[in-house]
Every structure is written in structure tokens, then in C-alpha cells.
Amino acid sequence: MFAVPDEVRNVMTQRKKSQREAATANVIWGGRFADGPGQIMEEINASISFDQRLYRQDIAASKAHTAMLAAQGIISASDSRAISEGLDVIISEIETGIFPFSTALEDIHMNVEARLMELIGEPAGRLHTARSRNDQVATDFRLWVRDALDGLDRGIQEFQRILIGRAEEHAATIMPGYTHLQTGQPVTLGHHLLAYVEMLGRDRGRVADCRVRMNENPLGSGALAGTSFPIDREKTSSDLGFNCPTANSLDAVSDRDFALEFLSLASILAVHMSRLAEELVIWSNASFGFVELPDSFSSGSSMLPQKKNPDAAELVRAKSGRVIGSLNGLLIVMKGLPLAYSKDMQEDKEPVFETSDTLELCLSAMTGMMTDIHFASARMAKAAGAGQSNATDLADWLVRVLGKPFREAHHITGTLVKLAEDKACGLEELSLADMQAIESGITEDIFVVLRLENSVNSRTSFGGTAPANVRAACTAAKDKYL
Ligand code: ARG
């Protein structure tokens, strides 16, 4: 066991006093200060309540740093070993919930270092050689965001997996396709679901891009200018899984664009989820009746016994606001900050943590809802037939079979639509005589063309809605994304 040095015994005694008193002599940077921060200062200055989430990354980076210091002969191998073992003890203390977090020690970096001092004494003081909290926090935070990106990618992929499965199941289920939320043309439900698979695929592309760009190691940049010690930044980079060391120390300690990129891609993903969530809200409305949401993602009304509310979908729709707010918030924090580090940047973590949690929750909710949602195929098909959604099929037939210019075909069809509306029926319910009165070339064949199945089956252009396309697209999506 290590002997407990005086300075460490002091810290331990201080911890037994009030927090205010404990703050009066900060062991890490107390040398220059006669008095400790007032309580309000302590409160505004401390980040430990939230940055304790960086503990794994902080300790991993410290271990890489100390191993490098030893390999370079900057500290002794035995000190490095003591530091590393002490850090392992700290990890287990944190994970078993017995670590004594202290706001007087501001942040995760100083909490860990002070505890290390308590545990191993003098060698702990060597850990911070050739390092500043500025490059330390930049490193920890990048490592954290990198893990978050990896988790996010897995979460999005799982959501895609469910959507592709449901799309395959409903490759030929007909539903109305809308523009302006007015019936446009019939489409297949599978095609509609695959639209989200594509959006999510691009979201994952943004995750991957962000990961590549951010995966550079700030450690070794010091406070802002680098260090005079003969450090090996390549070693810490490879030990921590970074592609390379950052090229400019001023940039490395002061850029937070990786966090902004994370929040940007998060915002776009949240917007994608909110659009599907909105569709679930609309589709579950009784006037539509296209879906029945799983009970497990709905709630009842305290007053209206018949109600089943799409709360989870509404909340996914709403939570996009928080995510976008986080992006805006951090952009505003960063805007106009002079180089290099400013304490303003301590405000970078909460929006990122909160966004990561929010996305995880929303992805789980959307994945759960889409797994168990019931699609009312008959209702969808009925709605698909309303609103003269087959008008384009008629116009296309006039072009294809009668050789009409599309503009003329459009006009003839418009006249027939007007006639059908006057008779309060669908185009397919007009008699052949009625149609021929407007365009004599129309034959019986038109009634086959006007059938909804025929309409969707005919949309075989690449990227179109035909069931055969949807089946092929599901296979392609599985290859590409799963
Ligand atoms: N808790 C600080 C942060 O998150 C760590 C860096 C502090 N650096 C400093 N020079 N005071 O930004």
C-alpha cells in the first residue's frame, strides 16, 4: 500500500467539512489562490454534475497519456504503473457508485486526479505532465462523441431493419400517395416505408462522415501551444483509436465543430423521425383509420373513454424541437469565441449528452411502434381509390395508346374528372359512352388501366412504387444497410 501524503490527508479531511469549506484550497490549482471560490462561483463553475459521463473516456485518455510519458522516459515506468492501477480502481469506484464526486473539484478531470492522489500519492502528480485540461477535455469529449456516433449508427440500422421488414410485408399494399396532403396517385405502403429507409441511410452516411472527420487526437496540444516535453502523439493516437494527431494545437483545444456536426446530423435525423411520427398521428386518426398503433405506445384519455392517443408519436415529433434547440444553443455559444479555449466551451456537453439520450429514446420508440403497428390495408386501399387518384393513368393511356401529346391528354382527362365529379362518382365508374362523348378513341381497355392495382403495378421506372420494384428495393436495401 502507498503511504498517504500530507496533502492528500488534507483533502480527505476537507471532504468531511462543508462543501464551502472544502472549496477553500483547491489541491489542483490552489497554489496561486489565497481563497477558494464563493459558493455561487463554485456552482456556476462546476461541470461535474454532467461531465462525470466522460469518466470512461477521461480515464482511457489518462492511461494512454501515462503509458506514452513512460515510453518516452518522461516519467518512470513504476509511476506510470501506479497511475494506471490507481485509475483502474477509480473506474470501479465510479461504476459501483462509491466514488466521492465533489463540486469543489469542478469537473471530471480534477475529481479523478484528486482521487488518484488520495489513492496513490506522489506519482499522481506526474500524470498531468505535458497535458492541460484543455487538450484533456477536447480528447475526452471527442472519444465520447465517437462512441455516441457508433451507438447511433446501430440504433438507426435497427430502425431500418424493422422498416425494411414491414416494407417487404406490404410491398403490394395500396395506399394513397399525397402531395399537399391531397390524394395524388396510389402508391404502395412498402414504397412509402422505404422512403424513410433511404432518409435513414443518408443519416447514417452523415454519422460516418462526421466520425471520419472528428477522429483526430487533440491530446498533446497542451493548454494551447503544445509542449516542450518530447511526447509521442502518434502513440496516444493509435492507443485511443484516433486516425492521427490533430495538426494545430490552437485549433485542437478550441474547436467544437465535431459536436456541432453531431448536433446537425442529429437534428436532421430528428426531423426525419418527426415526419414519420406526424404521419402516424394522421394515419391513426379515425377519419383516416390507416393504422392502429400498439397499445404499448399509446395512452387513454382521463375523460374520453373511447380515446387512444398516439402519445409516443407526438412526443417523437416534439422532441425534434429539443434537438434542434441544442444545435442552435451550441452554435450560439461558439459564435464569436476568440481562439483558443474559453470556459464558454464547458457548455458544449449538456446539449450533446441530452441529444444523444433523446435520439436513443426516439429511435427505440419509433422502432417499437413500427414493429407492432397494424396497417389497415383495406382502409388504405379504399382511400387510395378516392379523389380520382387514377387520373394520371388515364392521361398516360391517352398518350401511350392514342398517341396524344401529354398536354392534350391532360386536358381530356381533366374534362372527364369534371364529369365524374358532377356525377359524384369515380373515373372508373363513368360509362364508356360518357367517356367516348369526350374522347372517341377511348376503348373498354381503359377500365383495366383505371384499376388501382394496375396503376401501381405500372410504375416500374427505377425508384417507382410498383410492388415488383419494392421487392427488389427491399433486397437492395438489405444488402446496402443491414
Ligand atoms: N471542465 C472544463 C470544460 O469542460 C475543462 C477544461 C477546463 N479548462 C480550463 N482552462 N479551465 O471545458
mmCIF file of N, CA and C in Angstrom, residues 15-84:
data_model
loop_
_atom_site.group_PDB
_atom_site.id
_atom_site.type_symbol
_atom_site.label_atom_id
_atom_site.label_comp_id
_atom_site.label_asym_id
_atom_site.label_seq_id
_atom_site.Cartn_x
_atom_site.Cartn_y
_atom_site.Cartn_z
ATOM 1 N N ARG A 15 -12.868 17.048 2.846
ATOM 2 C CA ARG A 15 -14.122 16.469 2.346
ATOM 3 C C ARG A 15 -15.119 16.255 3.457
ATOM 4 N N LYS A 16 -14.608 16.090 4.661
ATOM 5 C CA LYS A 16 -15.517 15.877 5.793
ATOM 6 C C LYS A 16 -16.143 17.193 6.225
ATOM 7 N N LYS A 17 -15.494 18.312 5.905
ATOM 8 C CA LYS A 17 -16.072 19.613 6.248
ATOM 9 C C LYS A 17 -17.162 19.959 5.233
ATOM 10 N N SER A 18 -17.721 21.136 5.397
ATOM 11 C CA SER A 18 -18.774 21.529 4.446
ATOM 12 C C SER A 18 -18.160 21.723 3.067
ATOM 13 N N GLN A 19 -19.000 21.652 2.062
ATOM 14 C CA GLN A 19 -18.513 21.807 0.701
ATOM 15 C C GLN A 19 -17.888 23.193 0.510
ATOM 16 N N ARG A 20 -18.509 24.190 1.139
ATOM 17 C CA ARG A 20 -17.994 25.561 1.041
ATOM 18 C C ARG A 20 -16.559 25.620 1.545
ATOM 19 N N GLU A 21 -16.350 24.970 2.702
ATOM 20 C CA GLU A 21 -15.004 24.983 3.268
ATOM 21 C C GLU A 21 -14.041 24.161 2.424
ATOM 22 N N ALA A 22 -14.560 23.056 1.915
ATOM 23 C CA ALA A 22 -13.700 22.187 1.127
ATOM 24 C C ALA A 22 -13.161 22.906 -0.100
ATOM 25 N N ALA A 23 -13.934 23.897 -0.541
ATOM 26 C CA ALA A 23 -13.531 24.604 -1.749
ATOM 27 C C ALA A 23 -12.416 25.598 -1.506
ATOM 28 N N THR A 24 -12.103 25.869 -0.256
ATOM 29 C CA THR A 24 -11.196 26.984 0.012
ATOM 30 C C THR A 24 -9.753 26.718 -0.407
ATOM 31 N N ALA A 25 -9.366 25.515 -0.627
ATOM 32 C CA ALA A 25 -7.978 25.299 -1.057
ATOM 33 C C ALA A 25 -7.931 24.201 -2.095
ATOM 34 N N ASN A 26 -8.167 24.593 -3.333
ATOM 35 C CA ASN A 26 -8.194 23.597 -4.400
ATOM 36 C C ASN A 26 -6.821 22.973 -4.564
ATOM 37 N N VAL A 27 -6.793 21.640 -4.416
ATOM 38 C CA VAL A 27 -5.493 20.967 -4.439
ATOM 39 C C VAL A 27 -4.847 20.977 -5.816
ATOM 40 N N ILE A 28 -5.664 21.151 -6.852
ATOM 41 C CA ILE A 28 -5.087 21.068 -8.191
ATOM 42 C C ILE A 28 -4.450 22.385 -8.618
ATOM 43 N N TRP A 29 -5.225 23.487 -8.477
ATOM 44 C CA TRP A 29 -4.611 24.753 -8.894
ATOM 45 C C TRP A 29 -4.544 25.774 -7.759
ATOM 46 N N GLY A 30 -4.630 25.266 -6.511
ATOM 47 C CA GLY A 30 -4.727 26.161 -5.350
ATOM 48 C C GLY A 30 -3.490 27.014 -5.097
ATOM 49 N N GLY A 31 -2.362 26.660 -5.697
ATOM 50 C CA GLY A 31 -1.121 27.361 -5.391
ATOM 51 C C GLY A 31 -1.185 28.863 -5.552
ATOM 52 N N ARG A 32 -1.869 29.330 -6.574
ATOM 53 C CA ARG A 32 -1.890 30.750 -6.891
ATOM 54 C C ARG A 32 -2.985 31.488 -6.123
ATOM 55 N N PHE A 33 -3.870 30.738 -5.457
ATOM 56 C CA PHE A 33 -5.061 31.359 -4.875
ATOM 57 C C PHE A 33 -5.047 31.347 -3.358
ATOM 58 N N ALA A 34 -5.298 32.530 -2.776
ATOM 59 C CA ALA A 34 -5.309 32.636 -1.321
ATOM 60 C C ALA A 34 -6.618 32.099 -0.766
ATOM 61 N N ASP A 35 -7.707 32.298 -1.512
ATOM 62 C CA ASP A 35 -9.026 31.929 -1.011
ATOM 63 C C ASP A 35 -9.743 31.090 -2.065
ATOM 64 N N GLY A 36 -10.697 30.297 -1.652
ATOM 65 C CA GLY A 36 -11.446 29.480 -2.597
ATOM 66 C C GLY A 36 -12.606 30.254 -3.176
ATOM 67 N N PRO A 37 -13.266 29.683 -4.165
ATOM 68 C CA PRO A 37 -14.393 30.365 -4.778
ATOM 69 C C PRO A 37 -15.580 30.438 -3.840
ATOM 70 N N GLY A 38 -16.341 31.494 -3.987
ATOM 71 C CA GLY A 38 -17.577 31.580 -3.234
ATOM 72 C C GLY A 38 -18.520 30.505 -3.726
ATOM 73 N N GLN A 39 -19.606 30.358 -2.998
ATOM 74 C CA GLN A 39 -20.491 29.242 -3.334
ATOM 75 C C GLN A 39 -21.124 29.392 -4.714
ATOM 76 N N ILE A 40 -21.448 30.649 -5.053
ATOM 77 C CA ILE A 40 -22.069 30.860 -6.363
ATOM 78 C C ILE A 40 -21.062 30.571 -7.467
ATOM 79 N N MET A 41 -19.840 31.014 -7.224
ATOM 80 C CA MET A 41 -18.785 30.719 -8.196
ATOM 81 C C MET A 41 -18.629 29.212 -8.371
ATOM 82 N N GLU A 42 -18.637 28.526 -7.233
ATOM 83 C CA GLU A 42 -18.477 27.075 -7.305
ATOM 84 C C GLU A 42 -19.595 26.461 -8.137
ATOM 85 N N GLU A 43 -20.796 26.994 -7.922
ATOM 86 C CA GLU A 43 -21.948 26.438 -8.616
ATOM 87 C C GLU A 43 -21.891 26.694 -10.122
ATOM 88 N N ILE A 44 -21.522 27.945 -10.473
ATOM 89 C CA ILE A 44 -21.517 28.251 -11.916
ATOM 90 C C ILE A 44 -20.330 27.596 -12.615
ATOM 91 N N ASN A 45 -19.275 27.367 -11.857
ATOM 92 C CA ASN A 45 -18.033 26.871 -12.439
ATOM 93 C C ASN A 45 -18.008 25.354 -12.610
ATOM 94 N N ALA A 46 -18.742 24.675 -11.743
ATOM 95 C CA ALA A 46 -18.631 23.214 -11.728
ATOM 96 C C ALA A 46 -19.378 22.572 -12.886
ATOM 97 N N SER A 47 -18.755 21.548 -13.440
ATOM 98 C CA SER A 47 -19.424 20.796 -14.509
ATOM 99 C C SER A 47 -19.560 19.323 -14.133
ATOM 100 N N ILE A 48 -19.127 18.988 -12.910
ATOM 101 C CA ILE A 48 -19.072 17.568 -12.554
ATOM 102 C C ILE A 48 -20.441 16.893 -12.594
ATOM 103 N N SER A 49 -21.510 17.688 -12.347
ATOM 104 C CA SER A 49 -22.845 17.062 -12.335
ATOM 105 C C SER A 49 -23.149 16.420 -13.683
ATOM 106 N N PHE A 50 -22.588 16.975 -14.749
ATOM 107 C CA PHE A 50 -22.857 16.351 -16.056
ATOM 108 C C PHE A 50 -21.619 15.731 -16.700
ATOM 109 N N ASP A 51 -20.424 16.343 -16.475
ATOM 110 C CA ASP A 51 -19.293 15.772 -17.229
ATOM 111 C C ASP A 51 -18.749 14.499 -16.596
ATOM 112 N N GLN A 52 -19.384 14.054 -15.471
ATOM 113 C CA GLN A 52 -18.978 12.739 -14.956
ATOM 114 C C GLN A 52 -19.279 11.649 -15.986
ATOM 115 N N ARG A 53 -20.145 11.965 -16.945
ATOM 116 C CA ARG A 53 -20.412 10.988 -18.008
ATOM 117 C C ARG A 53 -19.180 10.729 -18.876
ATOM 118 N N LEU A 54 -18.167 11.584 -18.724
ATOM 119 C CA LEU A 54 -16.944 11.383 -19.510
ATOM 120 C C LEU A 54 -15.925 10.482 -18.803
ATOM 121 N N TYR A 55 -16.326 9.877 -17.662
ATOM 122 C CA TYR A 55 -15.289 9.226 -16.850
ATOM 123 C C TYR A 55 -14.520 8.137 -17.596
ATOM 124 N N ARG A 56 -15.216 7.362 -18.390
ATOM 125 C CA ARG A 56 -14.515 6.268 -19.090
ATOM 126 C C ARG A 56 -13.487 6.830 -20.071
ATOM 127 N N GLN A 57 -13.936 7.832 -20.801
ATOM 128 C CA GLN A 57 -13.048 8.429 -21.799
ATOM 129 C C GLN A 57 -11.888 9.143 -21.101
ATOM 130 N N ASP A 58 -12.199 9.817 -19.983
ATOM 131 C CA ASP A 58 -11.156 10.557 -19.267
ATOM 132 C C ASP A 58 -10.081 9.589 -18.778
ATOM 133 N N ILE A 59 -10.521 8.465 -18.264
ATOM 134 C CA ILE A 59 -9.565 7.513 -17.716
ATOM 135 C C ILE A 59 -8.794 6.807 -18.838
ATOM 136 N N ALA A 60 -9.491 6.475 -19.904
ATOM 137 C CA ALA A 60 -8.790 5.849 -21.039
ATOM 138 C C ALA A 60 -7.709 6.787 -21.580
ATOM 139 N N ALA A 61 -8.054 8.077 -21.689
ATOM 140 C CA ALA A 61 -7.073 9.039 -22.219
ATOM 141 C C ALA A 61 -5.912 9.215 -21.247
ATOM 142 N N SER A 62 -6.216 9.208 -19.944
ATOM 143 C CA SER A 62 -5.137 9.338 -18.954
ATOM 144 C C SER A 62 -4.211 8.128 -18.991
ATOM 145 N N LYS A 63 -4.798 6.964 -19.197
ATOM 146 C CA LYS A 63 -3.951 5.768 -19.255
ATOM 147 C C LYS A 63 -3.049 5.799 -20.498
ATOM 148 N N ALA A 64 -3.611 6.223 -21.616
ATOM 149 C CA ALA A 64 -2.800 6.318 -22.835
ATOM 150 C C ALA A 64 -1.695 7.358 -22.639
ATOM 151 N N HIS A 65 -2.067 8.471 -21.986
ATOM 152 C CA HIS A 65 -1.089 9.547 -21.772
ATOM 153 C C HIS A 65 0.047 9.065 -20.866
ATOM 154 N N THR A 66 -0.306 8.402 -19.787
ATOM 155 C CA THR A 66 0.727 7.995 -18.836
ATOM 156 C C THR A 66 1.629 6.907 -19.444
ATOM 157 N N ALA A 67 1.037 6.012 -20.228
ATOM 158 C CA ALA A 67 1.863 4.986 -20.884
ATOM 159 C C ALA A 67 2.845 5.642 -21.850
ATOM 160 N N MET A 68 2.370 6.660 -22.551
ATOM 161 C CA MET A 68 3.234 7.365 -23.504
ATOM 162 C C MET A 68 4.349 8.108 -22.749
ATOM 163 N N LEU A 69 3.983 8.769 -21.629
ATOM 164 C CA LEU A 69 5.002 9.502 -20.861
ATOM 165 C C LEU A 69 6.119 8.545 -20.421
ATOM 166 N N ALA A 70 5.702 7.347 -19.998
ATOM 167 C CA ALA A 70 6.707 6.369 -19.557
ATOM 168 C C ALA A 70 7.542 5.880 -20.746
ATOM 169 N N ALA A 71 6.865 5.576 -21.859
ATOM 170 C CA ALA A 71 7.583 5.076 -23.033
ATOM 171 C C ALA A 71 8.600 6.096 -23.531
ATOM 172 N N GLN A 72 8.301 7.373 -23.311
ATOM 173 C CA GLN A 72 9.207 8.430 -23.770
ATOM 174 C C GLN A 72 10.246 8.789 -22.703
ATOM 175 N N GLY A 73 10.191 8.097 -21.566
ATOM 176 C CA GLY A 73 11.137 8.386 -20.484
ATOM 177 C C GLY A 73 10.854 9.697 -19.762
ATOM 178 N N ILE A 74 9.622 10.204 -19.893
ATOM 179 C CA ILE A 74 9.290 11.480 -19.232
ATOM 180 C C ILE A 74 8.896 11.232 -17.780
ATOM 181 N N ILE A 75 8.261 10.107 -17.514
ATOM 182 C CA ILE A 75 8.044 9.661 -16.133
ATOM 183 C C ILE A 75 8.544 8.217 -16.046
ATOM 184 N N SER A 76 8.691 7.743 -14.802
ATOM 185 C CA SER A 76 9.238 6.386 -14.659
ATOM 186 C C SER A 76 8.168 5.337 -14.937
ATOM 187 N N ALA A 77 8.611 4.154 -15.290
ATOM 188 C CA ALA A 77 7.682 3.050 -15.556
ATOM 189 C C ALA A 77 6.885 2.719 -14.298
ATOM 190 N N SER A 78 7.531 2.814 -13.127
ATOM 191 C CA SER A 78 6.797 2.433 -11.913
ATOM 192 C C SER A 78 5.728 3.474 -11.577
ATOM 193 N N ASP A 79 6.028 4.753 -11.804
ATOM 194 C CA ASP A 79 4.995 5.780 -11.579
ATOM 195 C C ASP A 79 3.832 5.552 -12.547
ATOM 196 N N SER A 80 4.164 5.255 -13.787
ATOM 197 C CA SER A 80 3.131 5.048 -14.788
ATOM 198 C C SER A 80 2.245 3.875 -14.392
ATOM 199 N N ARG A 81 2.876 2.823 -13.886
ATOM 200 C CA ARG A 81 2.097 1.652 -13.471
ATOM 201 C C ARG A 81 1.190 1.998 -12.299
ATOM 202 N N ALA A 82 1.736 2.728 -11.343
ATOM 203 C CA ALA A 82 0.931 3.121 -10.171
ATOM 204 C C ALA A 82 -0.274 3.971 -10.616
ATOM 205 N N ILE A 83 -0.002 4.866 -11.547
ATOM 206 C CA ILE A 83 -1.087 5.733 -12.044
ATOM 207 C C ILE A 83 -2.164 4.880 -12.719
ATOM 208 N N SER A 84 -1.722 3.981 -13.557
ATOM 209 C CA SER A 84 -2.655 3.163 -14.313
ATOM 210 C C SER A 84 -3.492 2.285 -13.387
#
